[in-house]
Structures are given as C-alpha cells and as structure tokens.
Amino acid sequence: MSGGPRGDHPERPTESAYARRLRAKAASIQAARAASGTTTAALAEDPGDFPPAETPAEAKARIRPARIRPARARSALALGLLLCFLVLAAAVLASLFIGSGHDVSGGDVFHALFDADLSDKGQLVVHEVRIPRTAAGVLAGIALGLAGCVMQGVARNPIADPGLLGINAGSSVAVVAAISLLGLASPSQYIWFGFLGALLAALLVYGIGSLGREGATPVKLALAGTATQAVLVALTSAILLKDRDSYDQYRFWQVGSLTGRDGSDLWQALPFIAVGAVLALALGPALNALSLGDDLARGLGQKVGRTRAGSALVVVILCGAATAIVGPIAFVGLAVPHAARLITGPDYRWILPYSAVLAPVLLLLADIVGRLVARPGEVQVGVITAAIGCVPFIILVRRRKLVEL
C-alpha cells in the first residue's frame, strides 16, 4: 500500500462489510508490525496476510441483491397497477349491466356496445344513458384522483383537497351565473364557464397567498383558499336565491351526479382531462422533491415556484373539467391518494397512476350503489361517495400521523 495507514481514515457509510473487515485487519496487522519494528513500506511488500483482491465477478455478485430488490419492488408495483386496471374494467362492466329500474338484459348491453339497435328500448337505454354515464364516471374519476394527489403533494399536507384552493367553488359560481344571467342550459355551453371560474379562483387564491416576503407558502395558500371559497359560496347562494329557475336547474348538479350527460359534453371535456392527466403524471419527480421541503428541493435543482404554479394549473384544468361535467363531487380527490399511498409508499411516480385508476373505481362503485339503494329511484353519486368514504377516512386520519397546517 502507498500513502498513510488506511486505518486512520474515517469509514464510508456505503462501504461493504467485506471492505470494513479488510480495513480492520489491515489496521491490526500494521499495529503488530509497527510494534515489531516493521515499516509501512515493508507491510506493503508483504501482502500475504491480506485477503485476496475482490474480482469484478465477485463484486457484481455482491451488489446484485441491492439491485434486484428495487427491481422486484417496481415489478410488484407494476403488477399491482395492472390488477387495478382489471378492477376498473370490472367496475365499468358492472356500471353498464346494473341499472336502477330499467329492464335491460345482458344481451341488450352486448348488442348496444357492438351493434346498437336504437329501436330497441333496452339497447337505447344502454347506448344513451349507461355508456355516457359510465364514461363520465371514468373521466371525472381520473381528473379528481390526479387533482387531489397533486394538491396533497404540493401542499405537503395529506388532508389537502382541491377544494382547499376554492377551485370547485369558483367553477360552481361561474356555472350558476351562466345559467341565471346568460340563460345557458346545456352543459356543452356552461362547461367553459366552469373552466373560467376555476381558473379565476385559482389565480385569485395564488395572488393572495403570494403576498408578503415568504411568497406562496402552503399555509398561506390554504388560508387564502378557505377565505375565497367562503366568499364564492356566499355569492352562489345569493344568485340562487334571486333566481328560482336557475336554482331548479342547479339543484341537481350542485351535489354531483353522473346522469344527464351526453357524448358531446364528454368530448368537450376529454381534451382538457387528457392534457391535465399527462401533465400531472409528469409532476411525479417534482412532487417527490417538494415532499422533502423547499430548501432540499431547491438543492436538488427544482424550481419550487415554477413547480407550484404548474401544479396549480394542472389542478385547475382537472377540477374545472370534472366539476363542469359531473358537479362538485366530494371526497374522491381527498381519500383516493391515501389508498394509493398505502399500496405504493411515498413515491409520487407511483401514487399518481394508482390514483388515476382507483378514483374511477370508487366513483363507479358509488354510482352503482346509488342506483341500487333507492330503486326505482336513485341517490346521487356525490351523496354516496361522502357516505362511503367518511368512516374509513376518519379511521385513516386517526391511525396515521398526518401533517397539519
């Protein structure tokens, strides 16, 4: 060996057990040789007491288990995601086959999917009611699940919700104003006002939260969103009390429902949800960095302000589209990311896709329950999601140490 004694250097945290044993043995041999008058140079000339050098093949065999474990974990997560897709497919089929009061057979559903005869009552129900309803549940579920996940990642608060920024309230007041003041009655018309209201509400909240030297911190954004939401809800109530006709149209939409949507409404919302979903999935690494704190995220090269602004835009697009086509459905964007996190751990690169798949499952199953519990009538899906989700979510909050504002 050349240079000073190896035992004088601090140990590296990542060195192998073999290297530590080698270092300890070298130190003991050197101490014995020094006691007998042998120099370091002589020690270097006598390597017989040292273990043989590690060959490349031995090193590869030693480090292979460390590489296999993450690979196996990724394979397990990918397999779990595939299983979630299968569960989603089963939920879609159940939504198509199960109705509230219509006498529709399995053959009617099959023919409506592949060779629709609209003169047949059963096939007409499937083609005009159940297929758009199921598609609305899938699209809205994807949007709400991803929006809630992004919101929790940006705020670093597991109980954060897209409604915390007042986005749902902004979309709602814009739709009510369009119905009452402009006389718009079709979702294909007022969907654009839902986007506009969500965007303006998000900009207002971000502007208020950015005041001060610290900028838009999660706490300030949450407080600004809560205050803005209260004002927008009061404004919505004032418009409804003034115009009873708009209240009759808005009452069914206010709680959230998958019914009453046709293909044109969904086609108008689809591009926005698709773009928002792609952007949300791309935010996974940035959300992982933000979860470490702003300072560490900046040290890792993340533009924290730009990431927050981009995340807010994604939430606006997704929540605005979902709220405009199915109404302000609660709980889905709040609880589904927790279920995904229980499966995947804290990695947002996996939490986001799991949330995008599990949220439609929850929404469709809640809609099916709403069809069955009040036959021949129905219970709106927004009521069912709140009833189904409140108890397990309370249990989740009590069992887990959640970050508070």
XYZ file of C-alpha atoms in Angstrom:
405
model
C 0.000 0.000 0.000
C 1.133 3.576 -0.633
C 0.372 6.644 1.468
C -0.615 6.759 5.123
C -2.223 3.988 7.135
C -5.682 3.056 5.934
C -6.972 2.718 9.463
C -6.552 6.479 10.058
C -9.266 7.399 7.529
C -12.971 7.564 8.503
C -15.172 4.780 7.209
C -17.502 5.477 4.337
C -21.186 4.912 5.121
C -21.703 2.954 1.929
C -18.687 0.607 2.048
C -19.391 -3.094 2.189
C -18.911 -5.374 5.181
C -16.040 -7.056 3.327
C -14.238 -3.705 2.980
C -14.737 -2.934 6.671
C -13.299 -6.309 7.675
C -10.360 -5.735 5.341
C -9.736 -2.294 6.814
C -9.850 -3.629 10.372
C -7.494 -6.494 9.570
C -5.052 -4.114 7.878
C -5.049 -1.873 10.924
C -4.365 -4.777 13.302
C -1.559 -6.147 11.116
C 0.001 -2.709 10.790
C -0.108 -2.213 14.550
C 1.575 -5.578 15.101
C 4.255 -4.863 12.503
C 4.882 -1.412 13.965
C 5.357 -2.926 17.402
C 7.981 -5.294 15.977
C 9.753 -2.523 14.033
C 8.275 -3.257 10.602
C 7.628 -0.170 8.492
C 4.644 0.628 6.346
C 6.749 0.089 3.253
C 7.638 -3.392 4.411
C 3.993 -4.019 5.105
C 3.173 -3.054 1.550
C 5.779 -5.510 0.278
C 4.163 -8.402 2.164
C 0.552 -8.733 1.054
C 0.274 -12.340 2.062
C -1.677 -11.595 5.235
C -4.385 -9.705 3.349
C -7.427 -11.400 1.829
C -7.283 -11.768 -1.947
C -8.493 -8.840 -4.005
C -12.170 -8.896 -4.964
C -12.657 -9.838 -8.587
C -15.186 -7.999 -10.794
C -17.383 -11.097 -10.849
C -17.400 -11.263 -7.036
C -18.189 -7.560 -6.779
C -21.069 -7.960 -9.242
C -22.433 -10.902 -7.273
C -22.173 -8.895 -4.044
C -24.065 -5.835 -5.290
C -26.651 -7.781 -7.312
C -29.106 -8.255 -4.378
C -29.219 -4.481 -3.798
C -30.191 -4.000 -7.427
C -32.673 -6.851 -7.512
C -34.718 -5.570 -4.565
C -35.741 -2.254 -6.221
C -36.362 -4.093 -9.475
C -38.634 -6.553 -7.702
C -40.428 -3.686 -5.973
C -41.042 -1.975 -9.311
C -42.304 -5.222 -10.786
C -44.672 -5.691 -7.851
C -45.997 -2.142 -8.207
C -46.462 -2.593 -11.948
C -48.337 -5.836 -11.326
C -50.487 -4.104 -8.737
C -51.295 -1.337 -11.204
C -52.311 -3.950 -13.767
C -54.628 -5.531 -11.207
C -56.142 -2.113 -10.531
C -56.827 -1.760 -14.256
C -58.615 -5.111 -14.170
C -60.702 -3.934 -11.222
C -61.541 -0.774 -13.164
C -62.614 -2.865 -16.151
C -64.871 -4.906 -13.868
C -66.371 -1.711 -12.437
C -67.043 -0.415 -15.962
C -68.839 -3.634 -16.906
C -70.853 -3.557 -13.691
C -71.869 0.029 -14.403
C -73.094 -0.998 -17.847
C -75.004 -4.075 -16.683
C -76.542 -2.790 -13.426
C -79.305 -0.203 -13.554
C -81.874 1.334 -11.249
C -85.225 0.409 -12.712
C -84.909 -0.369 -16.425
C -85.442 -3.913 -17.609
C -82.215 -4.354 -19.572
C -80.756 -7.783 -20.248
C -77.137 -8.738 -20.745
C -77.827 -9.289 -24.436
C -79.102 -5.734 -24.753
C -75.868 -4.465 -23.221
C -73.757 -6.598 -25.557
C -75.640 -5.500 -28.679
C -75.598 -1.853 -27.570
C -71.818 -1.997 -27.323
C -71.123 -3.638 -30.671
C -74.239 -3.434 -32.853
C -76.726 -0.983 -31.394
C -80.354 -1.094 -32.488
C -81.791 2.147 -31.118
C -85.333 0.987 -31.861
C -84.965 -1.499 -29.005
C -85.767 0.100 -25.649
C -83.157 -1.810 -23.677
C -80.348 -1.078 -26.120
C -81.421 2.559 -26.275
C -81.104 2.851 -22.504
C -77.621 1.358 -22.579
C -76.461 3.426 -25.543
C -77.929 6.775 -24.492
C -77.784 6.566 -20.692
C -75.412 3.983 -19.270
C -72.487 4.338 -21.664
C -72.253 8.159 -21.299
C -72.804 7.799 -17.558
C -70.005 5.274 -17.211
C -67.676 7.314 -19.412
C -68.395 10.402 -17.312
C -67.517 8.442 -14.176
C -64.209 7.277 -15.627
C -63.188 10.727 -16.882
C -64.257 12.550 -13.736
C -62.611 9.924 -11.535
C -59.282 10.264 -13.339
C -59.437 14.046 -13.067
C -60.433 14.138 -9.393
C -57.939 11.465 -8.345
C -54.988 13.153 -10.033
C -56.023 16.629 -8.898
C -56.266 15.525 -5.282
C -52.911 13.760 -5.445
C -51.161 16.789 -6.947
C -52.769 19.075 -4.392
C -51.599 16.962 -1.471
C -48.096 16.750 -2.911
C -47.770 20.487 -3.485
C -49.222 21.465 -0.108
C -47.282 18.693 1.696
C -50.494 18.128 3.619
C -52.150 14.683 3.444
C -55.587 16.144 4.192
C -55.375 18.792 1.472
C -58.143 18.798 -1.103
C -58.618 20.573 -4.449
C -61.493 22.398 -2.796
C -58.931 23.922 -0.442
C -57.977 26.343 -3.220
C -61.599 27.283 -3.889
C -61.497 25.737 -7.357
C -64.789 23.861 -7.038
C -66.474 26.941 -5.602
C -65.156 29.087 -8.444
C -66.413 26.649 -11.049
C -69.791 26.435 -9.323
C -70.398 30.173 -9.118
C -69.423 30.597 -12.765
C -71.862 27.898 -13.890
C -74.690 29.321 -11.792
C -74.026 32.795 -13.170
C -74.073 31.426 -16.725
C -77.408 29.692 -16.101
C -79.003 32.641 -14.324
C -77.603 35.681 -16.127
C -76.920 34.351 -19.630
C -79.693 31.777 -19.859
C -77.405 28.862 -20.720
C -78.976 25.489 -20.021
C -76.790 22.937 -21.814
C -73.640 21.532 -20.183
C -71.876 21.905 -23.533
C -72.388 25.663 -23.144
C -71.652 26.340 -19.487
C -68.698 23.926 -19.281
C -66.476 26.768 -20.500
C -67.678 28.965 -17.655
C -66.739 26.169 -15.282
C -63.161 26.291 -16.594
C -63.098 30.072 -16.408
C -64.411 30.151 -12.853
C -61.907 27.556 -11.695
C -59.034 29.438 -13.331
C -60.028 32.821 -11.892
C -60.488 31.344 -8.424
C -57.058 29.688 -8.555
C -55.394 32.897 -9.756
C -57.110 34.873 -7.008
C -56.040 32.423 -4.325
C -52.473 32.270 -5.623
C -52.296 36.072 -5.785
C -53.499 36.464 -2.213
C -51.235 33.685 -0.982
C -48.208 35.252 -2.698
C -48.443 38.480 -0.723
C -45.610 39.040 1.716
C -41.904 38.277 1.732
C -42.188 34.499 2.002
C -44.278 34.155 -1.141
C -46.919 31.487 -1.712
C -46.309 29.078 1.159
C -48.634 26.082 1.671
C -50.141 27.600 4.818
C -50.883 30.941 3.167
C -52.378 29.232 0.120
C -54.643 27.133 2.339
C -55.857 30.140 4.310
C -56.387 32.191 1.156
C -58.281 29.305 -0.440
C -60.545 28.874 2.580
C -61.427 32.566 2.666
C -62.002 32.723 -1.094
C -64.182 29.627 -1.019
C -66.394 31.128 1.693
C -66.926 34.273 -0.381
C -67.708 32.304 -3.559
C -70.174 30.008 -1.791
C -71.993 33.046 -0.404
C -72.098 34.581 -3.883
C -73.523 31.357 -5.324
C -76.245 31.273 -2.688
C -77.155 34.894 -3.427
C -77.589 34.153 -7.142
C -79.713 31.088 -6.440
C -81.986 32.897 -4.024
C -82.540 35.661 -6.566
C -83.498 33.397 -9.482
C -85.539 30.315 -8.615
C -85.380 28.955 -12.185
C -81.602 28.739 -12.063
C -81.919 27.076 -8.662
C -84.132 24.345 -10.130
C -81.518 23.652 -12.818
C -78.568 23.874 -10.459
C -80.016 21.912 -7.523
C -79.446 18.507 -9.122
C -75.975 19.500 -10.353
C -74.862 21.013 -7.049
C -74.334 17.755 -5.146
C -72.682 15.971 -8.058
C -74.140 13.365 -10.397
C -73.121 11.272 -13.394
C -76.551 11.409 -15.018
C -77.773 13.818 -17.666
C -74.549 13.893 -19.688
C -74.342 13.084 -23.369
C -71.439 12.377 -25.668
C -70.935 15.998 -26.707
C -70.352 17.070 -23.098
C -67.761 14.360 -22.603
C -65.977 15.049 -25.884
C -65.579 18.706 -24.903
C -64.089 17.788 -21.541
C -61.897 14.939 -22.811
C -59.034 17.068 -24.270
C -58.705 19.056 -21.053
C -58.680 15.958 -18.867
C -56.183 14.225 -21.169
C -53.770 17.178 -21.125
C -54.167 17.625 -17.382
C -53.570 13.923 -16.749
C -50.365 13.873 -18.804
C -49.043 16.967 -17.019
C -49.977 15.549 -13.621
C -48.166 12.265 -14.263
C -45.091 14.220 -15.369
C -45.031 16.014 -11.991
C -44.105 12.848 -10.073
C -40.358 13.542 -9.638
C -41.010 17.201 -8.797
C -43.553 16.254 -6.126
C -41.046 13.801 -4.646
C -38.562 16.658 -4.355
C -41.143 19.015 -2.840
C -42.034 16.418 -0.224
C -38.517 16.876 1.202
C -39.110 20.591 1.798
C -38.495 23.703 -0.252
C -34.819 24.064 0.669
C -33.899 20.489 -0.211
C -35.996 20.692 -3.366
C -34.040 23.765 -4.465
C -30.817 21.943 -3.625
C -31.920 19.142 -5.945
C -32.371 21.637 -8.764
C -36.156 22.059 -8.609
C -37.724 25.416 -9.406
C -40.112 25.450 -6.465
C -42.172 28.446 -7.550
C -42.474 27.181 -11.108
C -43.437 23.708 -9.889
C -46.165 25.118 -7.645
C -47.526 27.309 -10.417
C -47.561 24.384 -12.853
C -49.242 22.158 -10.284
C -51.901 24.787 -9.653
C -52.582 24.980 -13.391
C -52.927 21.193 -13.576
C -55.364 21.198 -10.656
C -57.399 23.964 -12.311
C -57.661 22.047 -15.585
C -58.597 18.741 -13.977
C -61.000 20.063 -11.352
C -62.594 22.521 -13.753
C -63.291 19.789 -16.293
C -64.561 17.295 -13.717
C -66.756 19.818 -11.941
C -68.238 21.070 -15.193
C -69.378 17.628 -16.365
C -70.416 15.904 -13.107
C -70.635 18.649 -10.495
C -68.667 19.142 -7.277
C -68.298 15.537 -6.112
C -66.665 15.373 -2.709
C -64.188 13.006 -1.067
C -62.790 11.277 -4.172
C -59.816 13.599 -4.601
C -59.253 13.665 -0.865
C -59.178 9.968 0.030
C -58.055 8.056 -3.068
C -54.418 9.295 -2.861
C -54.271 7.863 0.672
C -55.387 4.469 -0.572
C -52.767 4.642 -3.325
C -50.100 5.686 -0.825
C -50.857 2.669 1.356
C -50.000 0.463 -1.638
C -47.070 2.305 -3.185
C -45.388 4.146 -0.339
C -44.365 7.816 -0.608
C -43.209 7.772 -4.250
C -45.442 10.090 -6.291
C -44.266 8.481 -9.506
C -46.470 5.560 -8.470
C -49.069 7.345 -6.331
C -50.239 9.396 -9.321
C -51.018 6.493 -11.706
C -52.581 4.459 -8.909
C -54.810 7.428 -8.010
C -55.808 7.838 -11.655
C -57.009 4.215 -11.750
C -58.519 3.839 -8.275
C -60.551 7.064 -8.330
C -62.798 5.956 -11.242
C -63.303 2.630 -9.458
C -64.569 4.419 -6.352
C -66.771 6.762 -8.368
C -68.358 3.996 -10.452
C -68.961 1.739 -7.456
C -70.558 4.634 -5.578
C -72.789 5.313 -8.576
C -73.835 1.648 -8.711
C -74.692 1.709 -5.003
C -76.766 4.836 -5.591
C -78.772 3.001 -8.257
C -79.491 0.020 -6.017
C -80.353 1.549 -2.640
C -83.361 3.586 -3.802
C -84.891 1.586 -6.661
C -86.659 2.571 -8.842
C -85.195 5.975 -7.989
C -81.535 6.862 -7.449
C -79.286 8.546 -4.930
C -76.800 10.997 -6.393
C -73.229 9.783 -6.527
C -71.930 12.758 -4.531
C -74.028 11.674 -1.557
C -72.819 8.078 -1.817
C -69.121 8.999 -2.036
C -69.412 11.053 1.132
C -71.358 8.312 2.942
C -68.975 5.546 1.868
C -65.772 7.443 2.427
C -66.241 9.389 5.640
C -65.833 6.470 8.081
C -62.694 4.856 6.590
C -61.134 8.268 6.090
C -61.695 9.198 9.743
C -60.099 5.887 10.730
C -57.184 6.636 8.408
C -56.670 10.083 9.925
C -56.733 8.692 13.462
C -54.316 5.841 12.737
C -51.755 7.771 10.688
C -49.661 10.701 11.812
C -50.788 13.267 9.272
C -49.054 16.560 8.702
C -51.111 19.508 9.935
C -51.015 23.136 8.834
